[in-house]
Short mmCIF file of C-alpha atoms in Angstrom, two decimals:
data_model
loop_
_atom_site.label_atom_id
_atom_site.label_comp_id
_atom_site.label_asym_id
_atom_site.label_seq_id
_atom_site.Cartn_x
_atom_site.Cartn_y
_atom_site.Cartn_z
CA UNK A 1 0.00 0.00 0.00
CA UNK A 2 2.92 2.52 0.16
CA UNK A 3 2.34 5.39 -1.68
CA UNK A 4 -0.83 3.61 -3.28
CA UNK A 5 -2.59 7.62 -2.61
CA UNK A 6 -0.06 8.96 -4.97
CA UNK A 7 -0.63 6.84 -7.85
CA UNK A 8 -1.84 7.77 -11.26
CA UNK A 9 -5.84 7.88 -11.73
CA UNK A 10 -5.46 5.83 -14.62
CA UNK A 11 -2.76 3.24 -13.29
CA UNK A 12 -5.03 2.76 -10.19
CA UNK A 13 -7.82 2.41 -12.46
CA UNK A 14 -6.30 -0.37 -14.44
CA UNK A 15 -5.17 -2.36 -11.07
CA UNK A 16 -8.64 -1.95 -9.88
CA UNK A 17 -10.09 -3.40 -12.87
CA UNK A 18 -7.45 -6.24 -13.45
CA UNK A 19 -8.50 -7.12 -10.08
CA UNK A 20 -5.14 -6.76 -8.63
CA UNK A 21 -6.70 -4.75 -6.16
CA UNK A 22 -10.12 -3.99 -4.61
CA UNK A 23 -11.84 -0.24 -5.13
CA UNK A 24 -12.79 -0.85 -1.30
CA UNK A 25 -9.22 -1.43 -0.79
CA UNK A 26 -8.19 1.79 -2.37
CA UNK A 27 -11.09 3.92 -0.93
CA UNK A 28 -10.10 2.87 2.69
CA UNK A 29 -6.69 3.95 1.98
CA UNK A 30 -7.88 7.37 0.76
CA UNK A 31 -11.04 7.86 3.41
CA UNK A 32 -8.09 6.74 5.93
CA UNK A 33 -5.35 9.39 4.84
CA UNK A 34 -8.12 11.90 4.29
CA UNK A 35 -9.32 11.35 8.45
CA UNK A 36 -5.59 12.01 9.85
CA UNK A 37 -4.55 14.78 7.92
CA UNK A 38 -7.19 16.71 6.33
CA UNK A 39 -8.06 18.08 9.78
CA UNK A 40 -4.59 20.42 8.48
CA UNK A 41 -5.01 20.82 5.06
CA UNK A 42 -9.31 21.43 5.20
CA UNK A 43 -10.02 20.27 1.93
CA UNK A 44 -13.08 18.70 2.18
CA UNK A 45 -16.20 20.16 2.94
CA UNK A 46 -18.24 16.53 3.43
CA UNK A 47 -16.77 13.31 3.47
CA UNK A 48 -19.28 10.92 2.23
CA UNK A 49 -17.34 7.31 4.07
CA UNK A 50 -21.01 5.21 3.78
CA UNK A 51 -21.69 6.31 0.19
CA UNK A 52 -17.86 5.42 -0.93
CA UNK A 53 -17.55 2.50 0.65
CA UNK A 54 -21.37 1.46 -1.24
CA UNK A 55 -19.83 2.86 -4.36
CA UNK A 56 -16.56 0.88 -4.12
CA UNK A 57 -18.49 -2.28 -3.46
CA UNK A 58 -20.61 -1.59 -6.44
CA UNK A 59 -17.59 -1.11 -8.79
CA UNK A 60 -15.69 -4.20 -7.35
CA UNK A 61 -18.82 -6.54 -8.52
CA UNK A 62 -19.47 -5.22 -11.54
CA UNK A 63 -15.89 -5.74 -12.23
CA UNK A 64 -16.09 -8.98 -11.05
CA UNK A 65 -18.97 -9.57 -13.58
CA UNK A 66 -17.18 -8.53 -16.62
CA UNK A 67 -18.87 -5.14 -16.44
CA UNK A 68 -16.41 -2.31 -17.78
CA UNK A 69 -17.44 1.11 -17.24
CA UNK A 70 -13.89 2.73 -17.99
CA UNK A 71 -10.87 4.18 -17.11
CA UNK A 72 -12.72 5.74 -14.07
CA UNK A 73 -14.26 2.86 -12.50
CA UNK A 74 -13.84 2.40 -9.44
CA UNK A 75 -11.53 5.20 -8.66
CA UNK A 76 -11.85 7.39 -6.18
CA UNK A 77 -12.72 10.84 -7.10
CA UNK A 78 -13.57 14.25 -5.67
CA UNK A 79 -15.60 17.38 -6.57
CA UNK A 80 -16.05 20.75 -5.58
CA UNK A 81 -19.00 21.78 -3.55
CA UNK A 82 -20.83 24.00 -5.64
CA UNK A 83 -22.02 20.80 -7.40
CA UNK A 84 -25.24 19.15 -6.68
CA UNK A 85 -25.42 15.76 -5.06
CA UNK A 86 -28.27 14.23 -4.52
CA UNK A 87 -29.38 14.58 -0.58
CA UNK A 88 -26.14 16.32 0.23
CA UNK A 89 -25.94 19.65 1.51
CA UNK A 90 -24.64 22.30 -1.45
CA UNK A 91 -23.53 25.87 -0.43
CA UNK A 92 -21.15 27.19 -2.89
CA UNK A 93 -19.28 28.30 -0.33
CA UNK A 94 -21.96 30.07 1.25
CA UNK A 95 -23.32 29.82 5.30
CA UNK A 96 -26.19 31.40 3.65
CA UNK A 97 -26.86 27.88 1.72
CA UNK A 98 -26.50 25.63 4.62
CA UNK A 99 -29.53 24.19 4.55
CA UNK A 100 -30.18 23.61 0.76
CA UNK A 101 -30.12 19.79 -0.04
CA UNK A 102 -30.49 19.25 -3.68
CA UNK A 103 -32.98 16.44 -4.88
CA UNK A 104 -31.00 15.60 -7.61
CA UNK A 105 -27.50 15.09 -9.26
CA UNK A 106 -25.78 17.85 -11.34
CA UNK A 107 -24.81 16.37 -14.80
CA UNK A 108 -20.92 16.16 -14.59
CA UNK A 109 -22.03 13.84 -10.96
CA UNK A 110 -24.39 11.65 -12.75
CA UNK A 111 -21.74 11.21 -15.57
CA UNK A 112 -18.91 10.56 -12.78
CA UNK A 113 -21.61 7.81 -11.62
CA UNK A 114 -22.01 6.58 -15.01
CA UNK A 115 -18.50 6.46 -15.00
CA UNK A 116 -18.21 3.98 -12.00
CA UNK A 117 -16.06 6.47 -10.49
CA UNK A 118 -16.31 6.14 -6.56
CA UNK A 119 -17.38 9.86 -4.84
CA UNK A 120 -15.03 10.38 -1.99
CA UNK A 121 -17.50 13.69 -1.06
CA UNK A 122 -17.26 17.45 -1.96
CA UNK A 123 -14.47 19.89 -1.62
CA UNK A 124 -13.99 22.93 0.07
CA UNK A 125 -14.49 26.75 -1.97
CA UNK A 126 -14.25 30.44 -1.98
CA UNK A 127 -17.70 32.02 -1.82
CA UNK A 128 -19.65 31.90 -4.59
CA UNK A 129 -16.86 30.36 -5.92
CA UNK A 130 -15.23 34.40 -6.34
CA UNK A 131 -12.03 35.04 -4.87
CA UNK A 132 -12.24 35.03 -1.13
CA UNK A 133 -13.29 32.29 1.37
CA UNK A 134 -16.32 33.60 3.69
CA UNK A 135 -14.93 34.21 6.97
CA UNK A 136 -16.48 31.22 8.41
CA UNK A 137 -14.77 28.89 6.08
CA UNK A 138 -11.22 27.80 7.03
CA UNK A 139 -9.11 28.54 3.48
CA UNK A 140 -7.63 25.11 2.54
CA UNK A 141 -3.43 25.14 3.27
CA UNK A 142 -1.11 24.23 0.40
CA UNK A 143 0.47 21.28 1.07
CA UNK A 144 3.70 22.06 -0.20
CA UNK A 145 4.08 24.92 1.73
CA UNK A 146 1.34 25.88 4.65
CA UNK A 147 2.40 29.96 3.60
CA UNK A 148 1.70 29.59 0.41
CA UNK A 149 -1.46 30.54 -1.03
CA UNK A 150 -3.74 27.23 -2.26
CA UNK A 151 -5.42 28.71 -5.03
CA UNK A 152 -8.85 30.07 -5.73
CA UNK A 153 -11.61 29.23 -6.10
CA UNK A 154 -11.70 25.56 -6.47
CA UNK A 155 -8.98 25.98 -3.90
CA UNK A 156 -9.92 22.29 -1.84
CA UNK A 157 -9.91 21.12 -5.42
CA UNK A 158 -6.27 21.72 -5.80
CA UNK A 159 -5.24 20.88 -2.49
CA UNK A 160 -7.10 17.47 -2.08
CA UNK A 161 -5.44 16.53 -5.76
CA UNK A 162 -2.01 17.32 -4.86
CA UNK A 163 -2.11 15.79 -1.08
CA UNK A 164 -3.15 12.23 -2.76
CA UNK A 165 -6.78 12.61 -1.02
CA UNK A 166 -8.39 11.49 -4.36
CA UNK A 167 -7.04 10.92 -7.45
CA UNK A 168 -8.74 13.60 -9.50
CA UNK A 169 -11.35 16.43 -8.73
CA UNK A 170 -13.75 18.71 -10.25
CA UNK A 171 -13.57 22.39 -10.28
CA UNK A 172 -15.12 25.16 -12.39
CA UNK A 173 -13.31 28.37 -13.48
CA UNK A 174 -14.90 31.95 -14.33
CA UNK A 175 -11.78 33.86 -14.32
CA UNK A 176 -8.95 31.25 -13.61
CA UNK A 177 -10.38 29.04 -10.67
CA UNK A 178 -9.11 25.77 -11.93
CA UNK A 179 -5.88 27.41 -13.13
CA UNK A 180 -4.64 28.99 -10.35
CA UNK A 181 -5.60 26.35 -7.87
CA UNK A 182 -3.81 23.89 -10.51
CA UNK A 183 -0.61 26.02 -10.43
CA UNK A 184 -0.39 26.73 -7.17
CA UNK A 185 -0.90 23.09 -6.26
CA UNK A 186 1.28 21.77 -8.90
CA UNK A 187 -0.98 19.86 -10.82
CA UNK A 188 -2.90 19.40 -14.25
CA UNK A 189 -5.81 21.22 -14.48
CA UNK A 190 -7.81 21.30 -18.03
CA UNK A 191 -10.67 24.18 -18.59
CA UNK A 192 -12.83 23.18 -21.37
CA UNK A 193 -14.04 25.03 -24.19
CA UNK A 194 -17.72 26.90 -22.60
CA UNK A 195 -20.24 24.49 -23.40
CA UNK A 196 -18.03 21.29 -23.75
CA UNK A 197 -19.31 19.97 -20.17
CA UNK A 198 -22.61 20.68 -18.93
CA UNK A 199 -23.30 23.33 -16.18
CA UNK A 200 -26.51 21.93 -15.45
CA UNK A 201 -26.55 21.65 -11.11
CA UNK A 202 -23.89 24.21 -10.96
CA UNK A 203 -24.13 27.26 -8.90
CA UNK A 204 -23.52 30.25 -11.10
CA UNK A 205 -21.01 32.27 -10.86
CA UNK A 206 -21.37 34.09 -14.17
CA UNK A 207 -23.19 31.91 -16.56
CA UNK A 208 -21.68 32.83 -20.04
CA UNK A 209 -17.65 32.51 -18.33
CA UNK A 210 -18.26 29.65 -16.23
CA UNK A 211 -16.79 26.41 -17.33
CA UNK A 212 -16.66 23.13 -15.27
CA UNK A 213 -13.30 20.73 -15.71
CA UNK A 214 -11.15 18.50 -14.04
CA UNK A 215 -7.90 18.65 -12.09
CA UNK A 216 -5.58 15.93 -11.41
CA UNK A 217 -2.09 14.99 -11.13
CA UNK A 218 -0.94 14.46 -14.91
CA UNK A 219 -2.63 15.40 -18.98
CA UNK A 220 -3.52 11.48 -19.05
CA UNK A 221 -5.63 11.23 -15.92
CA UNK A 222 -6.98 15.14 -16.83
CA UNK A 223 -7.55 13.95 -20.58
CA UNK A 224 -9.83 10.77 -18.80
CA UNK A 225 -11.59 12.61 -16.42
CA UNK A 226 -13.10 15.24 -19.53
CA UNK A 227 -13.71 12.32 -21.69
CA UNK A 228 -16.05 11.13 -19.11
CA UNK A 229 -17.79 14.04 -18.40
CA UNK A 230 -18.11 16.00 -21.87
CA UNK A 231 -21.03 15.84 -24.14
CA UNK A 232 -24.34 17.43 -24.95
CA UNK A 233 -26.58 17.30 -21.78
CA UNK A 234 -30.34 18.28 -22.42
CA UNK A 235 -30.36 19.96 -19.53
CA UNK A 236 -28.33 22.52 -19.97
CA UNK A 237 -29.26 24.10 -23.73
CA UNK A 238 -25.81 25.80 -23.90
CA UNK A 239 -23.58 23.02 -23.76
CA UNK A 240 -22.42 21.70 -27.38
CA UNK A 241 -23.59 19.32 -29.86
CA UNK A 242 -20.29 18.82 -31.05
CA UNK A 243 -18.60 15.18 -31.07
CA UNK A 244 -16.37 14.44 -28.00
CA UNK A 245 -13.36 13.14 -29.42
CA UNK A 246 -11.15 9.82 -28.03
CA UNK A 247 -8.88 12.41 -25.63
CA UNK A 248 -6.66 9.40 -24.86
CA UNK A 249 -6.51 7.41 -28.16
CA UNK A 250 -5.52 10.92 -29.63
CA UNK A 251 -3.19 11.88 -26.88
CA UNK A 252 0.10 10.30 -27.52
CA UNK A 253 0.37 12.20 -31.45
CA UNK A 254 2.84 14.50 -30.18
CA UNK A 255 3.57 17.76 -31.10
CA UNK A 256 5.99 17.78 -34.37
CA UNK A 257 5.24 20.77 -36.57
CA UNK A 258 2.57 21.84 -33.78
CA UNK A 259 2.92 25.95 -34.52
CA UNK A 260 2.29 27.36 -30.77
CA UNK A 261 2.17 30.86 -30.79
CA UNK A 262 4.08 33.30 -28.29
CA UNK A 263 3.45 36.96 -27.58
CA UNK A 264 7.25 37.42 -25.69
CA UNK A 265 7.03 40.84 -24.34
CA UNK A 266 3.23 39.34 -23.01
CA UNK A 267 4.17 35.88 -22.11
CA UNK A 268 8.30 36.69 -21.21
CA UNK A 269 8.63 40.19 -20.25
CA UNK A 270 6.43 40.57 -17.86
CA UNK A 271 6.67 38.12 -15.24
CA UNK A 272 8.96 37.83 -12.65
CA UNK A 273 12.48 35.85 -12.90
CA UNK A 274 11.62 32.56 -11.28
CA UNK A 275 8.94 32.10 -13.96
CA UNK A 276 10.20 33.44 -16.89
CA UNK A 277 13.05 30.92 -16.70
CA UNK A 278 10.85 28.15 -16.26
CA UNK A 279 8.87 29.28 -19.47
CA UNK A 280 11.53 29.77 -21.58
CA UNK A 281 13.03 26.16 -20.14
CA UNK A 282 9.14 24.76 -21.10
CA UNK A 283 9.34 26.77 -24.37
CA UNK A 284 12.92 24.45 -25.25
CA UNK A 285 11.13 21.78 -24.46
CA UNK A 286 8.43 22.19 -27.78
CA UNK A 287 10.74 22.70 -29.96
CA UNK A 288 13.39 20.10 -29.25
CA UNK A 289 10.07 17.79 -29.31
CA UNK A 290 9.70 19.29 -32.87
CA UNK A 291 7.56 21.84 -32.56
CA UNK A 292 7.79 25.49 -34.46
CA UNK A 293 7.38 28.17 -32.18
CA UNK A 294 5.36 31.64 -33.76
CA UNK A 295 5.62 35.20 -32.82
CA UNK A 296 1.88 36.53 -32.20
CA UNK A 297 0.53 39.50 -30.99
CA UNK A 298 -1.82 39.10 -27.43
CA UNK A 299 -4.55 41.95 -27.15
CA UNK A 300 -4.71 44.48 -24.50
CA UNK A 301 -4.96 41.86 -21.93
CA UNK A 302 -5.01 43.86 -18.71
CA UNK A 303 -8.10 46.19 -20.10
CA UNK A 304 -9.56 42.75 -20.53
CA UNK A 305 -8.85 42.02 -16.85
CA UNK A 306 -10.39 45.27 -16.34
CA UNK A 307 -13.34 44.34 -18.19
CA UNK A 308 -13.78 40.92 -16.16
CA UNK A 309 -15.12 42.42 -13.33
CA UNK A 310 -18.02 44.46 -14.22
CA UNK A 311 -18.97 41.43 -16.93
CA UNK A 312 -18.67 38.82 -13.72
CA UNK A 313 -20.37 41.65 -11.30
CA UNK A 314 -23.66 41.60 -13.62
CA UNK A 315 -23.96 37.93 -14.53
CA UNK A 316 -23.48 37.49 -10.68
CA UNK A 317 -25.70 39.75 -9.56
CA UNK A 318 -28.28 38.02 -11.85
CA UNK A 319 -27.66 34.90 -10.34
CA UNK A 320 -27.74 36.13 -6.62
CA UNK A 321 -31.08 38.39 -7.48
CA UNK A 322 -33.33 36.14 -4.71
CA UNK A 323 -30.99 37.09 -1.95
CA UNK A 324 -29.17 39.98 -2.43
CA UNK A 325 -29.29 42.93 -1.23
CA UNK A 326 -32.54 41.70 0.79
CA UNK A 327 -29.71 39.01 2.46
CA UNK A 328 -26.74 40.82 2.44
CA UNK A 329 -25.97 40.58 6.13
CA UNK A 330 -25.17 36.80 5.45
CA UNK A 331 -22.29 37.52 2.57
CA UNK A 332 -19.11 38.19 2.98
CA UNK A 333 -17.59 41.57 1.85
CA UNK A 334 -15.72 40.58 -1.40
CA UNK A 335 -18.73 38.79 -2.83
CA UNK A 336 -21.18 41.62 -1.60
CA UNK A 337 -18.70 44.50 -3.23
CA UNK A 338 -18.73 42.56 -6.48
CA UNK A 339 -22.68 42.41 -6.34
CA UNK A 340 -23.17 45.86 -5.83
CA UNK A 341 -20.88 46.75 -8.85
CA UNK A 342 -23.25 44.54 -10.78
CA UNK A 343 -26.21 46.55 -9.88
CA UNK A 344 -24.51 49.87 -10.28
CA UNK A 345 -23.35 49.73 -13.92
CA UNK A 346 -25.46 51.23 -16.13
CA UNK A 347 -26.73 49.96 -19.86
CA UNK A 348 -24.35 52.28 -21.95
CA UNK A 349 -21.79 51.12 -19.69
CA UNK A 350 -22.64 47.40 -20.32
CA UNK A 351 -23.30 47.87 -24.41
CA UNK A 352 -19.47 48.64 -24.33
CA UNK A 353 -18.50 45.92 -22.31
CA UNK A 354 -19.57 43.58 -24.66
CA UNK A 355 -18.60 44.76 -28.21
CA UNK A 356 -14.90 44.60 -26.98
CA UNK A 357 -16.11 40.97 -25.59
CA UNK A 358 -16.62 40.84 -28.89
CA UNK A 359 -13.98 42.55 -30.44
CA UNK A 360 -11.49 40.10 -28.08
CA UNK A 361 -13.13 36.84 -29.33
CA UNK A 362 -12.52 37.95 -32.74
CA UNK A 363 -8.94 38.89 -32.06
CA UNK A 364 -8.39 35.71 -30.29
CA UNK A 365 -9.95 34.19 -33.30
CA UNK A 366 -8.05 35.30 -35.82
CA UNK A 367 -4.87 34.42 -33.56
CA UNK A 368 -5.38 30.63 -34.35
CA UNK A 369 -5.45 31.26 -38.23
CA UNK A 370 -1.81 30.80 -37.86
CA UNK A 371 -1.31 29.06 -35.02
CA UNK A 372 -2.39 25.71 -33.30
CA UNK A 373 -2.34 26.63 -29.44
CA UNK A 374 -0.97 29.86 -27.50
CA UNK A 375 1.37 29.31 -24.66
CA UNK A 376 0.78 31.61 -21.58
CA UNK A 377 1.96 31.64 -18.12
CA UNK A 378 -1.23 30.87 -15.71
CA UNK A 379 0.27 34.14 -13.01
CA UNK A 380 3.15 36.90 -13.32
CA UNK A 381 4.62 36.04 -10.40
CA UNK A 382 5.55 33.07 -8.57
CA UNK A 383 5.92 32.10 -4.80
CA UNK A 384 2.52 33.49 -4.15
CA UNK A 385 2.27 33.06 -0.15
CA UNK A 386 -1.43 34.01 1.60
CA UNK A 387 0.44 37.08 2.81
CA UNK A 388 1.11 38.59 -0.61
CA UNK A 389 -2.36 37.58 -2.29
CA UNK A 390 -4.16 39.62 0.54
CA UNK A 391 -2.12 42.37 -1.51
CA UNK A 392 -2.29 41.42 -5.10
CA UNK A 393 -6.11 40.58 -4.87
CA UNK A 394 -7.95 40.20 -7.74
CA UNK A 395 -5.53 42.80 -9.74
CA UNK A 396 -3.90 42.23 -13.35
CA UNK A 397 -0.96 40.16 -12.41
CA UNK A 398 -3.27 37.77 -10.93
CA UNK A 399 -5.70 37.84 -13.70
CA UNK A 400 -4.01 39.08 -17.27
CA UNK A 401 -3.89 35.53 -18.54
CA UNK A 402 -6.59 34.00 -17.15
CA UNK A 403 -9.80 35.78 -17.54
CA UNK A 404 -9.49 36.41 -20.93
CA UNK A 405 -9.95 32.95 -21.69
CA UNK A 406 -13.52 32.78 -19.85
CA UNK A 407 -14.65 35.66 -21.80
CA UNK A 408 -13.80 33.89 -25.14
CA UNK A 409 -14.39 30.71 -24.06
CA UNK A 410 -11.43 29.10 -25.49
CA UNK A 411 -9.99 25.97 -23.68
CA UNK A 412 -6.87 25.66 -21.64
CA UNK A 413 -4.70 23.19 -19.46
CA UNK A 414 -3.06 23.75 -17.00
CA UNK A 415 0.44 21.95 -15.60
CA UNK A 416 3.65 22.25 -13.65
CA UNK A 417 7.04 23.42 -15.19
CA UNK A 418 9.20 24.14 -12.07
CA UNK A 419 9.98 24.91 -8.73
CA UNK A 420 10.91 28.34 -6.91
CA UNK A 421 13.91 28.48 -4.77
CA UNK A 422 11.38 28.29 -1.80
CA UNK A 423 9.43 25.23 -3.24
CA UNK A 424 6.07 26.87 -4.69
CA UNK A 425 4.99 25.09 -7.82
CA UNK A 426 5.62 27.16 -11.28
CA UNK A 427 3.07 26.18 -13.92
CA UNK A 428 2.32 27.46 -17.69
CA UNK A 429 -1.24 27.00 -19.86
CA UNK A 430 -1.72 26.20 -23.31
CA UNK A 431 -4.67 27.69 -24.91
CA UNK A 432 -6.86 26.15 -27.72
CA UNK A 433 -9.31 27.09 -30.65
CA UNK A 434 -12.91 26.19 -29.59
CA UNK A 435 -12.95 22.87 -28.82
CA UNK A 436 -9.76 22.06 -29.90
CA UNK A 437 -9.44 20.49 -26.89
CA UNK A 438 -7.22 17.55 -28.13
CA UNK A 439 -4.64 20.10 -29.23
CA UNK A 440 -3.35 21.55 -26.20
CA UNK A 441 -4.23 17.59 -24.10
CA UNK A 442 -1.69 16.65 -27.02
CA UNK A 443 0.67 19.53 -26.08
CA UNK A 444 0.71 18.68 -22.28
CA UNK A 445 1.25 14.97 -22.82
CA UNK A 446 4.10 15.16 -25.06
CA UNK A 447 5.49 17.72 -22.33
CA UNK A 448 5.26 15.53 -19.39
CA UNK A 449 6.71 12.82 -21.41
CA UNK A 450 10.14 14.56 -21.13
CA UNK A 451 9.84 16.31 -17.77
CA UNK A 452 9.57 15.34 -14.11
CA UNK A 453 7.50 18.25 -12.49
CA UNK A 454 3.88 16.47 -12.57
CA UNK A 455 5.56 13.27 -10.55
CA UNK A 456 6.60 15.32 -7.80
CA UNK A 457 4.18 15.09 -4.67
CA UNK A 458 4.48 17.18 -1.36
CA UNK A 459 5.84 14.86 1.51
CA UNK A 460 3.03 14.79 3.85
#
């Protein structure tokens, strides 16, 4: 059993369904880790032990049977709160939600069901999944590095991943909440094209940038986890039609005469020193693998990051129009400051917000007519402790090449590339055309095929 909680998702997977050994076996191990030292870390919101252990059972006969689900069966799994389980409490992050119990199972659940992937329970968030943990929520630690900031929002996403308390999550991201937790964290996080996974039983955040994806510890076990949860969901009219392609039987192409695009002074220039070399390192990397790196030209990416807030502020405030303001004694200040932007801008105001959404997508666009991905770091800076984020905020290092991604809805993945001299994780994304998703899952693989940084776990 040593080191059975660090494992790959899909190596455990296979040993699980060879028969080698028992989901119940593995869930134990997890549910057991997760009781001595989550009480640190505070990942998890619920634990769900009796539902597992039923789940693990379930998986182990069917198995036993013959009956293949996939790569997912029987693994133990994870996902972020905001998700609806049937007859488990749902807040988003929220004391005000306490006592809302949905009566039925958000799509990207029932598909993990489907999936015969085991549900370990539901991870901790930042309210309303924004930027900032109410006050009576204790922020998940890092577990690389109990200074260091974990991430935000899926931030118990992140941290359960990395700590080997399941062996892949879900998280959403409206501005860069599976990135940043992914990066911080040091593992693989993938943010679907809008519309690829359904957001049906998803609290909104801000329904036209919200995306839901997985996180785990490498592109293979990422690439799995979206392959089970993608697809067309009559429940939610705006996810796609569109085919879901084989991730993993078109995974391994590689990346020879792959044209990824780089904006330097965007990408290079303006980021600190610890992650510029680790870029440039990463950038070496694609083209020794045989890949032809392009100059482009990024937009005006911190008016964008500008332009996030107001666009989140309204869609939120539309979401959050039952209980604020008549509630707003039971929110916390950063999600009540970003409500009352939403209700203060006006309609001139908001006309102009969205022709340069617009005006971005188009520019973003007409960047992959010559290119097949864009490579981007996730942050400017790196060793983000708690201390410094309660100074950097929600400003445009944080956020330059993150939101603009939700706003055009372009995909991205997320994954490790180095270490600063105090030990924080250093991570890059590469972005996508719409639904190009197999692009950039190609990208990452053929990365992590020649570097070390995804196998590294924190020694806890």
């Amino acid at each position: 059993m040593s080191e059975l909680h660090y494992q790959d998702l899909l190596t455990i997977g296979r040993r699980i369904q060879s028969r080698e050994i028992s989901s119940k076996e593995v869930t134990l191990v997890l549910l057991d880790r997760i009781e001595h030292l989550d009480p640190t870390l505070h990942s998890y919101f619920i634990v769900m032990k009796e539902s597992a252990l039923s789940e693990a059972r379930t998986a182990d006969e069917e198995i036993a049977r013959g009956e293949f689900r996939g790569p997912l069966h029987g693994v133990p799994v994870a996902v972020k709160d905001l998700l609806w389980i049937k007859d488990v409490v749902a807040t988003n992050g929220m004391p005000l939600n306490n006592r809302f119990i949905p009566q039925e199972n958000a799509t990207v659940v029932e598909r993990l069901h489907t999936a015969g992937a085991v549900l370990l329970g539901k991870l901790i968030q930042t309210e309303g999944a924004l930027f900032k943990h109410h006050s009576q929520v204790t922020p998940p630690t890092n577990p690389w590095q109990e200074q260091l900031w974990s991430g935000a929002s899926s931030s118990g996403s992140g941290v359960a991943t990395a700590a080997g308390f399941c062996y892949g999550s879900i998280g959403t991201d409206t501005g860069g909440s599976i990135r940043f937790p992914s990066a911080i964290n040091g593992i693989t996080g993938i943010k679907s094209t809008w519309g690829r996974v359904s957001r049906y039983g998803a609290f909104e955040l801000a329904a036209s940038m919200d995306h839901i994806g997985p996180m785990a510890r490498n592109v293979a076990d990422a690439a799995a986890m979206l392959q089970s949860i993608a697809g067309r969901d009559p429940k939610d009219l705006t996810s796609s039609t569109r085919h879901v392609p084989d991730y993993l039987a078109l995974m391994t192409r590689g990346v020879r005469n792959m044209r990824i695009g780089v904006d330097v002074t965007w990408a290079l220039d303006r980021v600190d020193e610890p992650t510029r070399t680790a870029l440039i390192k990463t950038l070496n990397h694609f083209i020794e693998l045989g890949a032809e790196v392009v100059n482009i030209s990024m937009p005006d990416t911190d008016q964008v990051a500008r332009d996030w807030n107001p666009m989140c502020a309204i869609e939120t405030a539309v979401a959050h129009e039952k209980t604020f303001p008549s509630m707003r004694e039971q929110y916390g200040s950063g999600l009540a400051e970003l409500l009352d932007l939403g209700h203060s801008v006006d309609a001139l105001d908001y006309q102009k917000l969205r022709l340069r959404r617009a005006n971005l997508r188009g520019n973003i666009n007409g960047i992959f007519e010559s290119v097949d991905v864009i490579f981007s770091p996730v942050t400017a800076l790196a060793d983000l402790t708690c201390e410094a984020m309660d100074t950097l905020g929600q400003g445009d290092d944080m956020s330059r090449y993150t939101c603009v991604f939700n706003l055009t809805g372009n995909p991205a993945i997320t994954l490790p590339c180095g270490r600063t001299r105090l030990g924080a994780p250093i991570a890059f994304q590469i972005v996508a055309s719409h639904f190009n998703e197999v692009a950039m899952i190609q990208a990452g693989w053929a990365y992590q095929q020649v570097t070390h940084w995804h196998r590294l776990h924190p020694q806890i």
